[in-house]
Coordinates of C-alpha atoms in Angstrom, one line a residue:
X1 CA 106.9 75.7 106.3
X2 CA 106.7 74.6 109.9
X3 CA 105.9 77.1 112.7
X4 CA 109.5 76.9 113.9
X5 CA 110.9 77.8 110.4
X6 CA 108.3 80.5 110.0
X7 CA 109.3 82.1 113.3
X8 CA 113.0 82.0 112.2
X9 CA 112.0 83.6 108.9
X10 CA 110.1 86.4 110.6
X11 CA 113.3 87.6 112.1
X12 CA 114.4 88.6 108.6
X13 CA 111.9 91.5 108.7
X14 CA 113.1 92.9 112.0
X15 CA 114.2 96.5 111.6
X16 CA 117.7 97.7 112.5
X17 CA 116.3 99.6 115.6
X18 CA 114.8 96.4 116.9
X19 CA 118.1 94.4 116.7
X20 CA 119.3 94.7 120.3
X21 CA 122.0 91.9 120.3
X22 CA 125.3 93.6 119.5
X23 CA 128.5 91.7 118.5
X24 CA 131.4 92.8 120.8
X25 CA 133.9 92.3 118.0
X26 CA 132.4 94.2 115.1
X27 CA 129.3 96.0 116.5
X28 CA 127.0 94.3 114.1
X29 CA 123.4 94.0 115.4
X30 CA 121.2 90.9 115.3
X31 CA 117.5 90.3 116.2
X32 CA 118.1 87.2 118.3
X33 CA 120.8 85.9 120.7
X34 CA 121.1 82.7 118.6
X35 CA 121.9 84.8 115.5
X36 CA 124.6 86.6 117.5
X37 CA 126.1 83.3 118.8
X38 CA 126.3 81.8 115.3
X39 CA 127.9 85.0 113.9
X40 CA 130.6 85.0 116.6
X41 CA 131.3 81.3 116.1
X42 CA 131.5 81.6 112.3
X43 CA 133.2 84.9 111.9
X44 CA 135.4 85.6 115.0
X45 CA 136.3 82.2 116.4
X46 CA 139.0 80.0 115.0
X47 CA 138.4 76.4 116.0
X48 CA 140.8 73.6 115.1
X49 CA 139.0 70.4 114.3
X50 CA 140.5 67.0 114.8
X51 CA 139.9 64.2 112.3
X52 CA 139.5 60.7 113.7
X53 CA 141.9 58.3 111.9
X54 CA 139.5 55.4 112.4
X55 CA 136.2 56.7 111.2
X56 CA 137.1 60.2 109.7
X57 CA 134.6 62.1 111.9
X58 CA 135.7 65.6 112.9
X59 CA 135.5 67.0 116.4
X60 CA 136.6 69.8 118.7
X61 CA 139.4 68.9 121.2
X62 CA 137.1 68.1 124.1
X63 CA 134.7 65.9 122.1
X64 CA 137.5 64.3 120.2
X65 CA 139.1 62.7 123.3
X66 CA 135.8 61.4 124.4
X67 CA 135.1 60.0 120.9
X68 CA 138.3 58.0 120.8
X69 CA 137.1 55.9 123.7
X70 CA 134.3 54.6 121.5
X71 CA 136.9 52.8 119.4
X72 CA 138.6 51.2 122.4
X73 CA 137.6 47.8 123.7
X74 CA 138.4 49.1 127.2
X75 CA 135.8 51.7 128.1
X76 CA 136.6 54.4 130.6
X77 CA 135.8 53.0 134.0
X78 CA 133.2 54.6 136.2
X79 CA 135.3 55.7 139.1
X80 CA 133.6 58.9 140.3
X81 CA 131.0 58.2 143.0
X82 CA 128.0 60.5 143.8
X83 CA 128.4 61.6 147.5
X84 CA 124.7 61.4 148.0
X85 CA 123.6 58.1 146.4
X86 CA 126.8 56.4 145.5
X87 CA 126.1 56.1 141.8
X88 CA 129.3 55.9 139.7
X89 CA 130.2 58.1 136.7
X90 CA 132.9 58.2 134.1
X91 CA 133.3 62.0 133.8
X92 CA 133.2 64.8 136.3
X93 CA 130.7 66.8 134.2
X94 CA 128.3 63.9 134.4
X95 CA 128.7 63.7 138.1
X96 CA 128.2 67.5 138.6
X97 CA 125.0 67.4 136.5
X98 CA 123.7 64.4 138.6
X99 CA 124.4 66.2 141.9
X100 CA 122.5 69.3 140.6
X101 CA 119.4 67.1 140.1
X102 CA 119.7 65.9 143.8
X103 CA 119.8 69.5 144.9
X104 CA 116.8 70.3 142.8
X105 CA 114.7 67.5 144.2
X106 CA 112.1 68.7 146.7
X107 CA 112.3 72.4 145.6
X108 CA 109.4 74.3 144.1
X109 CA 110.4 76.3 141.0
X110 CA 107.7 79.0 140.6
X111 CA 107.6 81.8 138.1
X112 CA 107.5 85.1 139.9
X113 CA 105.5 86.7 137.1
X114 CA 102.6 84.3 136.8
X115 CA 103.1 81.8 139.7
X116 CA 103.3 78.8 137.3
X117 CA 105.3 75.9 138.6
X118 CA 108.1 74.2 136.7
X119 CA 109.6 70.8 137.2
X120 CA 113.1 72.1 137.4
X121 CA 115.3 75.2 137.2
X122 CA 116.0 74.7 133.5
X123 CA 112.3 74.5 132.6
X124 CA 111.6 77.6 134.7
X125 CA 114.2 79.6 132.9
X126 CA 112.9 78.5 129.5
X127 CA 109.3 79.4 130.6
X128 CA 110.4 82.9 131.5
X129 CA 112.4 83.4 128.4
X130 CA 109.7 82.4 125.9
X131 CA 106.6 83.4 127.7
X132 CA 107.4 86.7 129.5
X133 CA 110.6 88.2 128.0
X134 CA 109.7 87.9 124.3
X135 CA 107.2 90.6 123.6
X136 CA 104.0 89.9 121.7
X137 CA 104.3 92.5 119.0
X138 CA 101.8 91.1 116.5
X139 CA 98.3 92.3 117.6
X140 CA 95.0 91.3 116.2
X141 CA 93.0 94.3 115.0
X142 CA 89.7 92.5 115.6
X143 CA 90.2 91.6 119.2
X144 CA 92.7 92.1 122.0
X145 CA 94.8 89.0 121.3
X146 CA 98.5 89.4 120.7
X147 CA 101.2 87.0 119.4
X148 CA 104.9 86.6 119.3
X149 CA 105.1 85.6 115.6
X150 CA 103.4 86.6 112.4
X151 CA 102.4 82.9 112.0
X152 CA 100.5 82.9 115.3
X153 CA 98.6 86.0 114.3
X154 CA 97.9 84.6 110.8
X155 CA 96.4 81.4 112.2
X156 CA 94.4 83.4 114.8
X157 CA 92.9 85.7 112.1
X158 CA 91.5 82.6 110.4
X159 CA 89.3 82.1 113.5
X160 CA 87.5 85.4 112.7
X161 CA 86.6 84.4 109.1
X162 CA 84.8 81.5 107.5
X163 CA 87.8 80.5 105.4
X164 CA 90.3 78.5 107.2
X165 CA 94.0 78.7 106.1
X166 CA 94.9 75.8 103.8
X167 CA 98.4 74.5 103.1
X168 CA 99.0 72.9 99.7
X169 CA 101.5 70.1 99.1
X170 CA 104.3 70.8 96.6
X171 CA 104.1 67.3 95.3
X172 CA 100.3 66.8 94.8
X173 CA 97.1 68.9 95.0
X174 CA 96.2 67.8 98.5
X175 CA 95.5 70.6 101.0
X176 CA 95.8 70.7 104.8
X177 CA 94.2 72.8 107.4
X178 CA 97.5 73.1 109.3
X179 CA 101.2 72.7 108.7
X180 CA 101.4 70.0 111.4
X181 CA 99.1 67.8 109.3
X182 CA 101.2 68.5 106.2
X183 CA 104.4 67.8 108.1
X184 CA 103.1 64.3 109.0
X185 CA 102.5 63.6 105.3
X186 CA 105.6 65.0 103.4
X187 CA 108.1 65.2 106.3
X188 CA 110.6 67.9 107.2
X189 CA 112.6 67.6 104.0
X190 CA 109.4 68.1 102.0
X191 CA 108.7 71.3 103.8
X192 CA 112.3 72.5 103.3
X193 CA 111.9 71.7 99.6
X194 CA 108.9 74.0 99.4
X195 CA 110.9 76.8 101.0
X196 CA 113.9 76.4 98.7
X197 CA 111.5 76.2 95.6
X198 CA 110.5 79.8 96.3
X199 CA 114.0 80.9 95.2
X200 CA 113.3 79.6 91.7
X201 CA 110.2 81.6 90.7
X202 CA 109.3 85.2 90.2
X203 CA 105.7 86.6 90.3
X204 CA 104.6 88.9 87.5
X205 CA 101.4 90.9 87.2
X206 CA 99.7 91.6 83.9
X207 CA 96.5 93.5 83.0
X208 CA 94.3 92.5 80.0
X209 CA 93.4 95.2 77.5
X210 CA 89.7 95.5 78.4
X211 CA 87.5 97.9 80.3
X212 CA 88.0 97.7 84.1
X213 CA 90.5 94.9 83.8
X214 CA 91.4 92.6 86.6
X215 CA 95.0 92.2 87.6
X216 CA 96.4 88.6 87.1
X217 CA 99.5 87.3 88.8
X218 CA 101.6 84.4 87.4
X219 CA 104.7 82.6 88.8
X220 CA 107.4 82.2 86.1
X221 CA 110.4 79.8 86.6
X222 CA 113.7 81.6 86.8
X223 CA 116.5 79.1 86.0
X224 CA 118.7 77.7 83.2
X225 CA 116.9 74.4 82.9
X226 CA 117.0 72.8 79.5
X227 CA 115.5 69.5 78.3
X228 CA 118.3 67.0 78.9
X229 CA 119.6 65.0 76.1
X230 CA 129.6 61.1 81.7
X231 CA 129.4 58.6 79.0
X232 CA 127.2 59.3 76.1
X233 CA 126.1 62.6 77.6
X234 CA 126.8 66.3 77.0
X235 CA 128.2 69.3 78.9
X236 CA 125.7 70.9 81.2
X237 CA 125.0 74.7 81.3
X238 CA 126.4 76.9 84.0
X239 CA 123.8 77.1 86.8
X240 CA 121.7 74.3 85.3
X241 CA 122.3 72.1 88.3
X242 CA 122.9 74.6 91.2
X243 CA 122.8 71.9 93.8
X244 CA 126.0 70.1 92.5
X245 CA 128.9 70.0 94.9
X246 CA 132.5 68.9 94.1
X247 CA 134.4 67.2 96.9
X248 CA 138.2 67.7 97.0
X249 CA 141.3 66.3 98.6
X250 CA 144.7 68.1 99.2
X251 CA 147.2 67.3 96.5
X252 CA 150.6 67.2 98.2
X253 CA 152.9 67.4 95.1
X254 CA 151.8 70.9 94.1
X255 CA 149.4 72.1 96.8
X256 CA 146.5 71.7 94.5
X257 CA 143.1 70.0 95.0
X258 CA 142.0 66.7 93.5
X259 CA 138.2 66.8 92.9
X260 CA 137.5 63.0 93.1
X261 CA 133.8 62.9 94.1
X262 CA 130.5 64.7 93.7
X263 CA 127.7 65.5 96.1
X264 CA 124.4 67.4 96.5
X265 CA 123.6 70.5 98.5
X266 CA 120.4 69.6 100.4
X267 CA 120.2 72.4 103.1
X268 CA 122.0 75.6 104.0
X269 CA 125.1 73.7 105.2
X270 CA 124.8 70.0 104.4
X271 CA 126.1 67.9 101.5
X272 CA 124.7 64.5 100.7
X273 CA 127.1 62.0 99.0
X274 CA 128.3 58.4 99.0
X275 CA 130.0 57.0 102.1
X276 CA 132.9 55.6 100.0
X277 CA 133.7 59.3 99.2
X278 CA 134.5 60.0 102.8
X279 CA 138.0 58.4 102.5
X280 CA 140.6 57.9 99.7
X281 CA 143.5 55.7 100.8
X282 CA 142.7 56.5 104.4
X283 CA 142.6 60.3 103.9
X284 CA 139.4 62.2 104.4
X285 CA 138.4 65.0 101.9
X286 CA 138.8 68.6 103.0
X287 CA 137.0 70.9 100.6
X288 CA 133.5 71.4 99.1
X289 CA 133.0 73.7 96.0
X290 CA 129.6 74.9 95.1
X291 CA 128.3 76.9 92.2
X292 CA 131.1 75.9 89.8
X293 CA 130.9 74.6 86.2
X294 CA 134.5 74.1 85.1
X295 CA 136.7 73.1 88.0
X296 CA 139.9 74.1 86.2
X297 CA 138.9 77.5 84.8
X298 CA 137.7 80.8 86.2
X299 CA 136.1 82.3 83.1
X300 CA 133.2 79.9 82.7
X301 CA 130.3 82.2 83.6
X302 CA 129.9 80.6 87.1
X303 CA 130.1 81.9 90.6
X304 CA 132.0 79.3 92.7
X305 CA 132.0 79.2 96.5
X306 CA 134.5 77.0 98.3
X307 CA 134.2 75.7 101.9
X308 CA 136.1 73.5 104.3
X309 CA 134.4 70.3 105.5
X310 CA 133.5 70.7 109.2
X311 CA 132.1 67.3 109.9
X312 CA 131.7 64.0 108.1
X313 CA 128.8 61.7 109.1
X314 CA 128.8 58.2 107.5
X315 CA 125.7 56.0 107.8
X316 CA 126.3 53.8 110.9
X317 CA 125.7 50.6 108.9
X318 CA 128.2 51.4 106.1
X319 CA 131.2 49.2 105.9
X320 CA 134.0 49.8 103.4
X321 CA 134.2 46.1 102.5
X322 CA 130.6 46.1 101.4
X323 CA 128.5 47.9 98.8
X324 CA 125.5 48.5 101.0
X325 CA 124.4 51.7 102.9
X326 CA 126.7 53.8 100.7
X327 CA 125.5 57.2 101.9
X328 CA 127.0 60.0 104.0
X329 CA 126.6 63.7 105.0
X330 CA 129.2 66.4 105.0
X331 CA 128.7 69.6 107.0
X332 CA 130.5 72.7 105.7
X333 CA 132.0 75.5 107.8
X334 CA 129.8 78.2 106.6
X335 CA 126.6 79.1 104.7
X336 CA 126.6 79.7 101.0
X337 CA 125.0 82.6 99.2
X338 CA 121.9 81.1 97.7
X339 CA 120.8 82.2 94.2
X340 CA 121.2 81.4 90.6
X341 CA 124.3 79.3 90.9
X342 CA 123.9 77.7 94.3
X343 CA 120.5 76.3 95.5
X344 CA 119.7 73.1 97.5
X345 CA 117.9 70.2 95.8
X346 CA 114.9 68.3 97.1
X347 CA 114.8 64.7 98.2
X348 CA 112.5 62.2 96.6
X349 CA 110.0 61.0 99.2
X350 CA 108.5 57.8 97.9
X351 CA 110.1 54.3 97.6
X352 CA 108.4 54.1 94.2
X353 CA 109.6 56.3 91.3
X354 CA 106.9 57.1 88.8
X355 CA 109.5 58.0 86.1
X356 CA 111.2 55.9 83.5
X357 CA 114.2 58.2 83.0
X358 CA 116.5 60.1 85.2
X359 CA 119.4 62.6 84.7
X360 CA 122.9 61.9 86.1
X361 CA 125.4 64.7 86.6
X362 CA 129.1 64.7 87.5
X363 CA 132.7 65.6 86.7
X364 CA 133.7 62.0 86.1
X365 CA 135.5 60.3 83.1
X366 CA 133.9 60.9 79.7
X367 CA 134.8 57.3 78.6
X368 CA 136.1 54.2 80.3
X369 CA 139.8 54.9 79.7
X370 CA 139.7 58.6 79.3
X371 CA 140.4 61.5 81.7
X372 CA 138.0 63.1 84.0
X373 CA 136.0 66.1 82.7
X374 CA 136.8 69.5 84.1
X375 CA 133.3 70.7 83.1
X376 CA 130.1 69.3 84.6
X377 CA 128.5 66.7 82.4
X378 CA 124.9 65.4 82.2
X379 CA 123.3 62.3 80.7
X380 CA 119.8 60.9 80.6
X381 CA 119.6 57.3 81.8
X382 CA 116.8 54.7 81.9
X383 CA 115.6 53.7 85.4
X384 CA 115.9 49.9 85.5
X385 CA 113.8 47.9 88.0
X386 CA 115.7 45.9 90.6
X387 CA 114.0 42.7 89.3
X388 CA 115.6 43.3 85.9
X389 CA 118.9 44.6 87.3
X390 CA 119.7 42.0 90.0
X391 CA 120.6 39.1 87.6
X392 CA 123.2 41.3 85.9
X393 CA 125.3 41.4 89.1
X394 CA 126.9 38.3 90.6
X395 CA 126.8 37.8 94.4
X396 CA 130.3 38.2 95.8
X397 CA 132.1 39.1 99.0
X398 CA 131.1 42.8 98.7
X399 CA 127.6 42.2 97.4
X400 CA 126.5 39.3 99.5
X401 CA 122.8 40.0 99.3
X402 CA 122.7 41.0 95.6
X403 CA 120.8 44.2 94.7
X404 CA 118.5 45.1 97.6
X405 CA 115.7 47.6 98.1
X406 CA 118.0 50.3 99.4
X407 CA 119.7 50.4 96.0
X408 CA 118.4 51.1 92.5
X409 CA 119.8 50.8 89.0
X410 CA 120.0 53.1 86.1
X411 CA 121.8 53.1 82.8
X412 CA 121.4 52.1 79.1
X413 CA 121.4 48.4 78.6
X414 CA 122.5 48.7 75.0
X415 CA 125.6 50.5 76.3
X416 CA 127.0 54.0 75.6
X417 CA 125.5 55.9 78.5
X418 CA 126.5 55.7 82.1
X419 CA 128.2 57.4 85.1
X420 CA 131.9 56.7 85.5
X421 CA 134.9 57.1 87.8
X422 CA 134.8 60.5 89.4
X423 CA 131.0 60.7 89.4
X424 CA 130.9 58.8 92.7
X425 CA 128.6 60.5 95.3
X426 CA 126.9 62.6 92.6
X427 CA 123.2 62.5 92.0
X428 CA 120.6 61.0 89.7
X429 CA 117.6 63.3 89.7
X430 CA 114.2 63.9 88.2
X431 CA 112.1 67.1 87.6
X432 CA 108.5 67.3 88.7
X433 CA 105.9 69.2 86.6
X434 CA 105.1 71.6 89.5
X435 CA 108.5 73.4 89.2
X436 CA 111.0 72.6 86.5
X437 CA 113.7 74.5 88.3
X438 CA 113.7 72.2 91.3
X439 CA 115.4 68.8 91.0
X440 CA 114.4 65.8 93.2
X441 CA 117.3 63.5 94.1
X442 CA 116.4 59.9 93.7
X443 CA 119.8 58.2 94.0
X444 CA 123.5 58.7 94.6
X445 CA 126.2 57.2 92.4
X446 CA 127.6 54.1 94.2
X447 CA 129.3 51.5 91.9
X448 CA 129.1 49.7 88.5
X449 CA 130.7 47.2 86.3
X450 CA 132.1 49.3 83.5
X451 CA 131.5 52.8 82.1
X452 CA 128.9 52.6 79.4
X453 CA 129.1 48.9 78.8
X454 CA 126.2 46.8 77.5
X455 CA 124.1 45.1 80.2
X456 CA 126.1 47.0 82.8
X457 CA 123.9 49.6 84.5
X458 CA 125.2 51.7 87.4
X459 CA 124.0 51.0 90.9
X460 CA 122.8 53.9 93.0
X461 CA 121.9 54.4 96.7
X462 CA 118.2 54.9 96.9
X463 CA 117.8 58.2 98.8
X464 CA 114.1 57.6 99.9
X465 CA 115.3 54.6 101.9
X466 CA 117.3 56.9 104.2
X467 CA 115.1 59.9 104.7
X468 CA 114.7 59.5 108.5
X469 CA 118.5 59.2 108.9
X470 CA 119.1 62.3 106.7
X471 CA 116.5 64.4 108.4
X472 CA 117.8 63.5 111.9
X473 CA 121.2 65.0 111.1
X474 CA 120.3 67.8 108.7
X475 CA 117.2 69.2 110.5
X476 CA 117.5 67.8 114.0
X477 CA 114.6 68.5 116.4
X478 CA 112.2 69.5 113.6

């Protein structure tokens, strides 16, 4: 994992006596101020979010009013002049921030503890907070060096030995002498994938029956994965696909929920789905259900967790009149309990997919004219090259460029196996040999001709083509 993630993880091991940030509402203690802020926001504050009727994004009141101006041809005029330089601004907050920078110019911001100069007041405050206030508790027992985090101490200890720390890639045997080099190769989502994969294995020790036996440790997968055999498919096992998410809309006639789309949990609070699942007849979805198997029953040996959608982020180049860039993110209003029934999936990194088959999952129709399935279905599909798939789709108003590189095809050309209505937004996935409990998402169900028809494969959004966009919203700043 990255040093930033390692530092965050190290807070898990802080003792109760060291947690000095107390919640004023419930007296619960936290190791860091950021943890306390998140706790208050999620547990004690009730925030009403506003949904934009034009693009379905969700905002707080202040941000919502500002967002509405982006849909107007007439932008808010800059009418607020700076009294010092005369520059115009649209909002008073922007003007005040600008004036502060005038006041800061010419001043020297010097740390009173070490005399280090900072370019501005904000930088000085950050320097004091991270350099002087946070105590260096992790001390080297070979020299007098001390560090703020276990990661810093661990990397320092390597300088005292001849063996430098190596980081091994989850996807190949390649090793790196630092996490920074590894990050450049597999990206943020690759490092996050490695972290989530640790939830799927247990380490066991065994001793051979010999004199002075050595102790061996092995990692054993802990999941309900079975070799996969939704049209032409079969019912999945509970917890077999713990990353699956059901996306729901309010049903006015009986106050129920219509689960019309699927999605994938890819982080602690982000769902990946198709952009066309962000609206149905002009209405945005409201609910996400994780960890469920049968959406209509409560006795199906599952452990469902339901959340409200906090924010919807469609790809900026998606248009409802087109079949391209059909990808979106949905942020939920809390963090699920990760375990056997709920666990994020990984994202496939390469444009090329070195597999001939993939597994599709969803709660869609079991046949072309049949009802949707209440239980999660799975089906194995052939991955079909774009060269072979493109001639099967006519160019039309919604598919003006034909099948492009940001899309991929999968199905069964003889017919009988396919995704169907209600599977939209759900994943097609592969399993790598390194860990059979972790699925790598290669595509999202987008559209097709018919369910299970001959020479009518489904078309999927190719996830690897959008990794930069996904990472920028899911793990910003990493």
